[in-house]
Amino acid sequence: IQYNMCTRYRISLICIFNEIKHRRNKSEKKHNGNQFFKSCCSTLVKGTLILTATGIVSRLIGFFYRIFLAGQLGGEGMGIYQLIFPIYAICHSIGISGIQTALSKLCAEHTAKNDYRGARQLLFIGLALAVGISILIGLCVINLSDFYSIHVLQEPRCSKLLRILALALPFSAIH
């Protein structure tokens, strides 16, 4: 009977020590989880601050660019610029239309799997697709520039400018 009692105490002590170990491991995992959460938050905050700062700098550059452009072109030139720029923006949106976002997501997935070759292939395929679509849209704008300038914009002087602007579309797809 004594041996049996002794064995019970040993088993209960072993169970208690195992429970203490288990709880300690659990608390360490929680602590590591909190550190992971903190590191993710600090990374998120840093990324947000960087994006905010670059957005502000970009807006400031655009602000000063508009002032410079207005000084160089004058009122009439700025009016023509503001006539043709929405057509460029629409063509740019149609030509790119989410390709960059999809490429970023897919390349990130492949990179996370250490499939750098697959990510590179996706990048080149997406780049070729975006440039190809932009070239087609640019050719359409060049061919229809007279129609756009006379019937849509009602300013015949915009025809040559639309042709020049159409040449920039394929290059805007590469960024």
PDB file of C-alpha atoms in Angstrom:
ATOM      1  CA  ILE A   1       0.000   0.000   0.000  1.00  0.00           C
ATOM      2  CA  GLN A   2       2.852   2.402   0.745  1.00  0.00           C
ATOM      3  CA  TYR A   3       4.408   1.785  -2.622  1.00  0.00           C
ATOM      4  CA  ASN A   4       1.079   2.443  -4.241  1.00  0.00           C
ATOM      5  CA  MET A   5       0.681   5.731  -2.349  1.00  0.00           C
ATOM      6  CA  CYS A   6       4.182   6.755  -3.281  1.00  0.00           C
ATOM      7  CA  THR A   7       3.509   6.043  -6.916  1.00  0.00           C
ATOM      8  CA  ARG A   8       0.333   8.112  -6.779  1.00  0.00           C
ATOM      9  CA  TYR A   9       2.255  11.060  -5.333  1.00  0.00           C
ATOM     10  CA  ARG A  10       4.911  10.742  -8.004  1.00  0.00           C
ATOM     11  CA  ILE A  11       2.313  10.631 -10.735  1.00  0.00           C
ATOM     12  CA  SER A  12       0.498  13.627  -9.292  1.00  0.00           C
ATOM     13  CA  LEU A  13       3.781  15.550  -8.972  1.00  0.00           C
ATOM     14  CA  ILE A  14       4.655  14.699 -12.567  1.00  0.00           C
ATOM     15  CA  CYS A  15       1.221  15.870 -13.659  1.00  0.00           C
ATOM     16  CA  ILE A  16       1.646  19.117 -11.732  1.00  0.00           C
ATOM     17  CA  PHE A  17       5.077  19.753 -13.279  1.00  0.00           C
ATOM     18  CA  ASN A  18       3.717  18.997 -16.745  1.00  0.00           C
ATOM     19  CA  GLU A  19       0.837  21.401 -16.159  1.00  0.00           C
ATOM     20  CA  ILE A  20       3.261  24.131 -15.039  1.00  0.00           C
ATOM     21  CA  LYS A  21       5.411  23.521 -18.132  1.00  0.00           C
ATOM     22  CA  HIS A  22       2.355  23.619 -20.363  1.00  0.00           C
ATOM     23  CA  ARG A  23       1.156  26.902 -18.869  1.00  0.00           C
ATOM     24  CA  ARG A  24       4.645  28.411 -19.150  1.00  0.00           C
ATOM     25  CA  ASN A  25       4.830  27.425 -22.833  1.00  0.00           C
ATOM     26  CA  LYS A  26       1.381  28.886 -23.391  1.00  0.00           C
ATOM     27  CA  SER A  27       2.365  32.201 -21.810  1.00  0.00           C
ATOM     28  CA  GLU A  28       5.561  32.293 -23.902  1.00  0.00           C
ATOM     29  CA  LYS A  29       3.513  31.722 -27.049  1.00  0.00           C
ATOM     30  CA  LYS A  30       1.190  34.534 -26.043  1.00  0.00           C
ATOM     31  CA  HIS A  31       4.186  36.766 -25.400  1.00  0.00           C
ATOM     32  CA  ASN A  32       5.670  35.872 -28.779  1.00  0.00           C
ATOM     33  CA  GLY A  33       2.270  36.501 -30.349  1.00  0.00           C
ATOM     34  CA  ASN A  34       2.157  39.951 -28.744  1.00  0.00           C
ATOM     35  CA  GLN A  35       5.635  40.714 -30.050  1.00  0.00           C
ATOM     36  CA  PHE A  36       4.560  39.529 -33.487  1.00  0.00           C
ATOM     37  CA  PHE A  37       1.496  41.794 -33.241  1.00  0.00           C
ATOM     38  CA  LYS A  38       3.684  44.708 -32.133  1.00  0.00           C
ATOM     39  CA  SER A  39       6.195  44.127 -34.936  1.00  0.00           C
ATOM     40  CA  CYS A  40       3.376  43.895 -37.486  1.00  0.00           C
ATOM     41  CA  CYS A  41       1.827  47.088 -36.160  1.00  0.00           C
ATOM     42  CA  SER A  42       5.131  48.930 -36.193  1.00  0.00           C
ATOM     43  CA  THR A  43       5.754  47.715 -39.756  1.00  0.00           C
ATOM     44  CA  LEU A  44       2.246  48.795 -40.737  1.00  0.00           C
ATOM     45  CA  VAL A  45       2.697  52.199 -39.126  1.00  0.00           C
ATOM     46  CA  LYS A  46       6.075  52.676 -40.806  1.00  0.00           C
ATOM     47  CA  GLY A  47       4.630  51.692 -44.182  1.00  0.00           C
ATOM     48  CA  THR A  48       1.679  54.015 -43.688  1.00  0.00           C
ATOM     49  CA  LEU A  49       3.942  56.915 -42.753  1.00  0.00           C
ATOM     50  CA  ILE A  50       6.188  56.311 -45.767  1.00  0.00           C
ATOM     51  CA  LEU A  51       3.211  56.171 -48.130  1.00  0.00           C
ATOM     52  CA  THR A  52       1.696  59.292 -46.576  1.00  0.00           C
ATOM     53  CA  ALA A  53       4.968  61.211 -46.856  1.00  0.00           C
ATOM     54  CA  THR A  54       5.510  60.197 -50.473  1.00  0.00           C
ATOM     55  CA  GLY A  55       1.903  61.096 -51.280  1.00  0.00           C
ATOM     56  CA  ILE A  56       2.375  64.562 -49.790  1.00  0.00           C
ATOM     57  CA  VAL A  57       5.672  65.053 -51.641  1.00  0.00           C
ATOM     58  CA  SER A  58       4.033  63.908 -54.880  1.00  0.00           C
ATOM     59  CA  ARG A  59       1.165  66.353 -54.409  1.00  0.00           C
ATOM     60  CA  LEU A  60       3.600  69.180 -53.691  1.00  0.00           C
ATOM     61  CA  ILE A  61       5.589  68.402 -56.824  1.00  0.00           C
ATOM     62  CA  GLY A  62       2.346  68.349 -58.831  1.00  0.00           C
ATOM     63  CA  PHE A  63       1.300  71.644 -57.275  1.00  0.00           C
ATOM     64  CA  PHE A  64       4.529  73.390 -58.245  1.00  0.00           C
ATOM     65  CA  TYR A  65       4.468  71.710 -61.665  1.00  0.00           C
ATOM     66  CA  ARG A  66       1.012  73.155 -62.347  1.00  0.00           C
ATOM     67  CA  ILE A  67       2.212  76.633 -61.337  1.00  0.00           C
ATOM     68  CA  PHE A  68       5.239  76.316 -63.627  1.00  0.00           C
ATOM     69  CA  LEU A  69       3.104  74.955 -66.471  1.00  0.00           C
ATOM     70  CA  ALA A  70       0.549  77.756 -66.102  1.00  0.00           C
ATOM     71  CA  GLY A  71       3.343  80.316 -66.244  1.00  0.00           C
ATOM     72  CA  GLN A  72       4.842  78.776 -69.381  1.00  0.00           C
ATOM     73  CA  LEU A  73       1.636  78.012 -71.304  1.00  0.00           C
ATOM     74  CA  GLY A  74      -0.556  80.904 -70.259  1.00  0.00           C
ATOM     75  CA  GLY A  75      -4.316  80.804 -69.864  1.00  0.00           C
ATOM     76  CA  GLU A  76      -5.144  79.576 -73.356  1.00  0.00           C
ATOM     77  CA  GLY A  77      -2.492  76.849 -73.297  1.00  0.00           C
ATOM     78  CA  MET A  78      -3.672  75.625 -69.900  1.00  0.00           C
ATOM     79  CA  GLY A  79      -7.238  75.504 -71.233  1.00  0.00           C
ATOM     80  CA  ILE A  80      -6.151  73.269 -74.118  1.00  0.00           C
ATOM     81  CA  TYR A  81      -4.066  71.143 -71.750  1.00  0.00           C
ATOM     82  CA  GLN A  82      -7.080  70.669 -69.494  1.00  0.00           C
ATOM     83  CA  LEU A  83      -9.155  69.696 -72.521  1.00  0.00           C
ATOM     84  CA  ILE A  84      -6.869  66.882 -73.667  1.00  0.00           C
ATOM     85  CA  PHE A  85      -5.698  65.578 -70.306  1.00  0.00           C
ATOM     86  CA  PRO A  86      -8.996  63.819 -69.379  1.00  0.00           C
ATOM     87  CA  ILE A  87      -8.787  61.826 -72.625  1.00  0.00           C
ATOM     88  CA  TYR A  88      -5.258  60.790 -71.707  1.00  0.00           C
ATOM     89  CA  ALA A  89      -6.365  59.832 -68.190  1.00  0.00           C
ATOM     90  CA  ILE A  90      -9.257  57.707 -69.508  1.00  0.00           C
ATOM     91  CA  CYS A  91      -6.997  55.968 -72.033  1.00  0.00           C
ATOM     92  CA  HIS A  92      -4.385  55.367 -69.343  1.00  0.00           C
ATOM     93  CA  SER A  93      -7.012  53.897 -67.016  1.00  0.00           C
ATOM     94  CA  ILE A  94      -8.360  51.602 -69.723  1.00  0.00           C
ATOM     95  CA  GLY A  95      -4.865  50.525 -70.761  1.00  0.00           C
ATOM     96  CA  ILE A  96      -3.625  49.702 -67.297  1.00  0.00           C
ATOM     97  CA  SER A  97      -7.002  48.863 -65.661  1.00  0.00           C
ATOM     98  CA  GLY A  98      -5.949  46.850 -62.662  1.00  0.00           C
ATOM     99  CA  ILE A  99      -3.061  44.993 -64.277  1.00  0.00           C
ATOM    100  CA  GLN A 100      -0.573  46.547 -61.867  1.00  0.00           C
ATOM    101  CA  THR A 101      -2.625  45.640 -58.800  1.00  0.00           C
ATOM    102  CA  ALA A 102      -3.082  42.057 -59.946  1.00  0.00           C
ATOM    103  CA  LEU A 103       0.617  41.809 -60.795  1.00  0.00           C
ATOM    104  CA  SER A 104       1.616  43.087 -57.368  1.00  0.00           C
ATOM    105  CA  LYS A 105      -0.595  40.529 -55.636  1.00  0.00           C
ATOM    106  CA  LEU A 106       0.488  37.591 -57.786  1.00  0.00           C
ATOM    107  CA  CYS A 107       4.181  38.467 -57.667  1.00  0.00           C
ATOM    108  CA  ALA A 108       3.982  38.809 -53.877  1.00  0.00           C
ATOM    109  CA  GLU A 109       2.382  35.362 -53.636  1.00  0.00           C
ATOM    110  CA  HIS A 110       5.116  33.798 -55.780  1.00  0.00           C
ATOM    111  CA  THR A 111       7.849  35.617 -53.887  1.00  0.00           C
ATOM    112  CA  ALA A 112       6.415  34.414 -50.564  1.00  0.00           C
ATOM    113  CA  LYS A 113       6.723  30.864 -51.882  1.00  0.00           C
ATOM    114  CA  ASN A 114      10.335  31.605 -52.935  1.00  0.00           C
ATOM    115  CA  ASP A 115       9.282  31.155 -56.573  1.00  0.00           C
ATOM    116  CA  TYR A 116      11.281  34.067 -57.947  1.00  0.00           C
ATOM    117  CA  ARG A 117      11.293  32.673 -61.470  1.00  0.00           C
ATOM    118  CA  GLY A 118       7.486  32.494 -61.531  1.00  0.00           C
ATOM    119  CA  ALA A 119       7.239  36.035 -60.163  1.00  0.00           C
ATOM    120  CA  ARG A 120       9.630  37.290 -62.838  1.00  0.00           C
ATOM    121  CA  GLN A 121       7.642  35.533 -65.573  1.00  0.00           C
ATOM    122  CA  LEU A 122       4.404  37.056 -64.301  1.00  0.00           C
ATOM    123  CA  LEU A 123       6.037  40.470 -64.261  1.00  0.00           C
ATOM    124  CA  PHE A 124       7.162  40.196 -67.879  1.00  0.00           C
ATOM    125  CA  ILE A 125       3.810  38.806 -69.047  1.00  0.00           C
ATOM    126  CA  GLY A 126       1.922  41.593 -67.261  1.00  0.00           C
ATOM    127  CA  LEU A 127       4.302  44.217 -68.604  1.00  0.00           C
ATOM    128  CA  ALA A 128       3.877  42.922 -72.159  1.00  0.00           C
ATOM    129  CA  LEU A 129       0.100  42.858 -71.735  1.00  0.00           C
ATOM    130  CA  ALA A 130      -0.049  46.415 -70.363  1.00  0.00           C
ATOM    131  CA  VAL A 131       2.279  47.808 -73.035  1.00  0.00           C
ATOM    132  CA  GLY A 132       0.405  45.957 -75.791  1.00  0.00           C
ATOM    133  CA  ILE A 133      -2.973  47.273 -74.680  1.00  0.00           C
ATOM    134  CA  SER A 134      -1.536  50.784 -74.317  1.00  0.00           C
ATOM    135  CA  ILE A 135      -0.093  50.645 -77.836  1.00  0.00           C
ATOM    136  CA  LEU A 136      -3.483  49.600 -79.235  1.00  0.00           C
ATOM    137  CA  ILE A 137      -5.255  52.382 -77.371  1.00  0.00           C
ATOM    138  CA  GLY A 138      -2.581  54.877 -78.486  1.00  0.00           C
ATOM    139  CA  LEU A 139      -3.103  53.839 -82.112  1.00  0.00           C
ATOM    140  CA  CYS A 140      -6.853  54.318 -81.697  1.00  0.00           C
ATOM    141  CA  VAL A 141      -6.331  57.794 -80.249  1.00  0.00           C
ATOM    142  CA  ILE A 142      -3.955  58.705 -83.106  1.00  0.00           C
ATOM    143  CA  ASN A 143      -6.454  57.516 -85.720  1.00  0.00           C
ATOM    144  CA  LEU A 144      -9.429  59.161 -84.033  1.00  0.00           C
ATOM    145  CA  SER A 145      -7.693  62.363 -82.910  1.00  0.00           C
ATOM    146  CA  ASP A 146      -9.438  64.498 -85.553  1.00  0.00           C
ATOM    147  CA  PHE A 147     -12.839  63.141 -84.517  1.00  0.00           C
ATOM    148  CA  TYR A 148     -12.129  63.701 -80.817  1.00  0.00           C
ATOM    149  CA  SER A 149     -10.805  67.212 -81.328  1.00  0.00           C
ATOM    150  CA  ILE A 150     -13.638  68.397 -83.583  1.00  0.00           C
ATOM    151  CA  HIS A 151     -16.709  66.580 -82.264  1.00  0.00           C
ATOM    152  CA  VAL A 152     -15.921  65.810 -78.618  1.00  0.00           C
ATOM    153  CA  LEU A 153     -13.598  68.609 -77.491  1.00  0.00           C
ATOM    154  CA  GLN A 154     -14.832  71.131 -80.106  1.00  0.00           C
ATOM    155  CA  GLU A 155     -11.303  72.506 -80.455  1.00  0.00           C
ATOM    156  CA  PRO A 156      -9.508  71.584 -83.716  1.00  0.00           C
ATOM    157  CA  ARG A 157      -6.104  72.603 -82.297  1.00  0.00           C
ATOM    158  CA  CYS A 158      -6.226  69.596 -79.954  1.00  0.00           C
ATOM    159  CA  SER A 159      -5.804  67.087 -82.803  1.00  0.00           C
ATOM    160  CA  LYS A 160      -1.999  67.303 -82.991  1.00  0.00           C
ATOM    161  CA  LEU A 161      -1.693  67.381 -79.214  1.00  0.00           C
ATOM    162  CA  LEU A 162      -3.799  64.220 -78.872  1.00  0.00           C
ATOM    163  CA  ARG A 163      -1.466  62.469 -81.320  1.00  0.00           C
ATOM    164  CA  ILE A 164       1.563  63.505 -79.280  1.00  0.00           C
ATOM    165  CA  LEU A 165      -0.118  62.482 -76.038  1.00  0.00           C
ATOM    166  CA  ALA A 166      -1.037  59.089 -77.520  1.00  0.00           C
ATOM    167  CA  LEU A 167       2.674  58.360 -77.949  1.00  0.00           C
ATOM    168  CA  ALA A 168       3.129  58.632 -74.186  1.00  0.00           C
ATOM    169  CA  LEU A 169       0.583  55.879 -73.395  1.00  0.00           C
ATOM    170  CA  PRO A 170       2.905  52.857 -73.879  1.00  0.00           C
ATOM    171  CA  PHE A 171       5.579  54.498 -71.741  1.00  0.00           C
ATOM    172  CA  SER A 172       3.100  55.229 -68.960  1.00  0.00           C
ATOM    173  CA  ALA A 173       2.342  51.495 -68.799  1.00  0.00           C
ATOM    174  CA  ILE A 174       5.938  50.879 -67.687  1.00  0.00           C
ATOM    175  CA  HIS A 175       6.102  52.083 -64.118  1.00  0.00           C
TER     176      HIS A 175
END
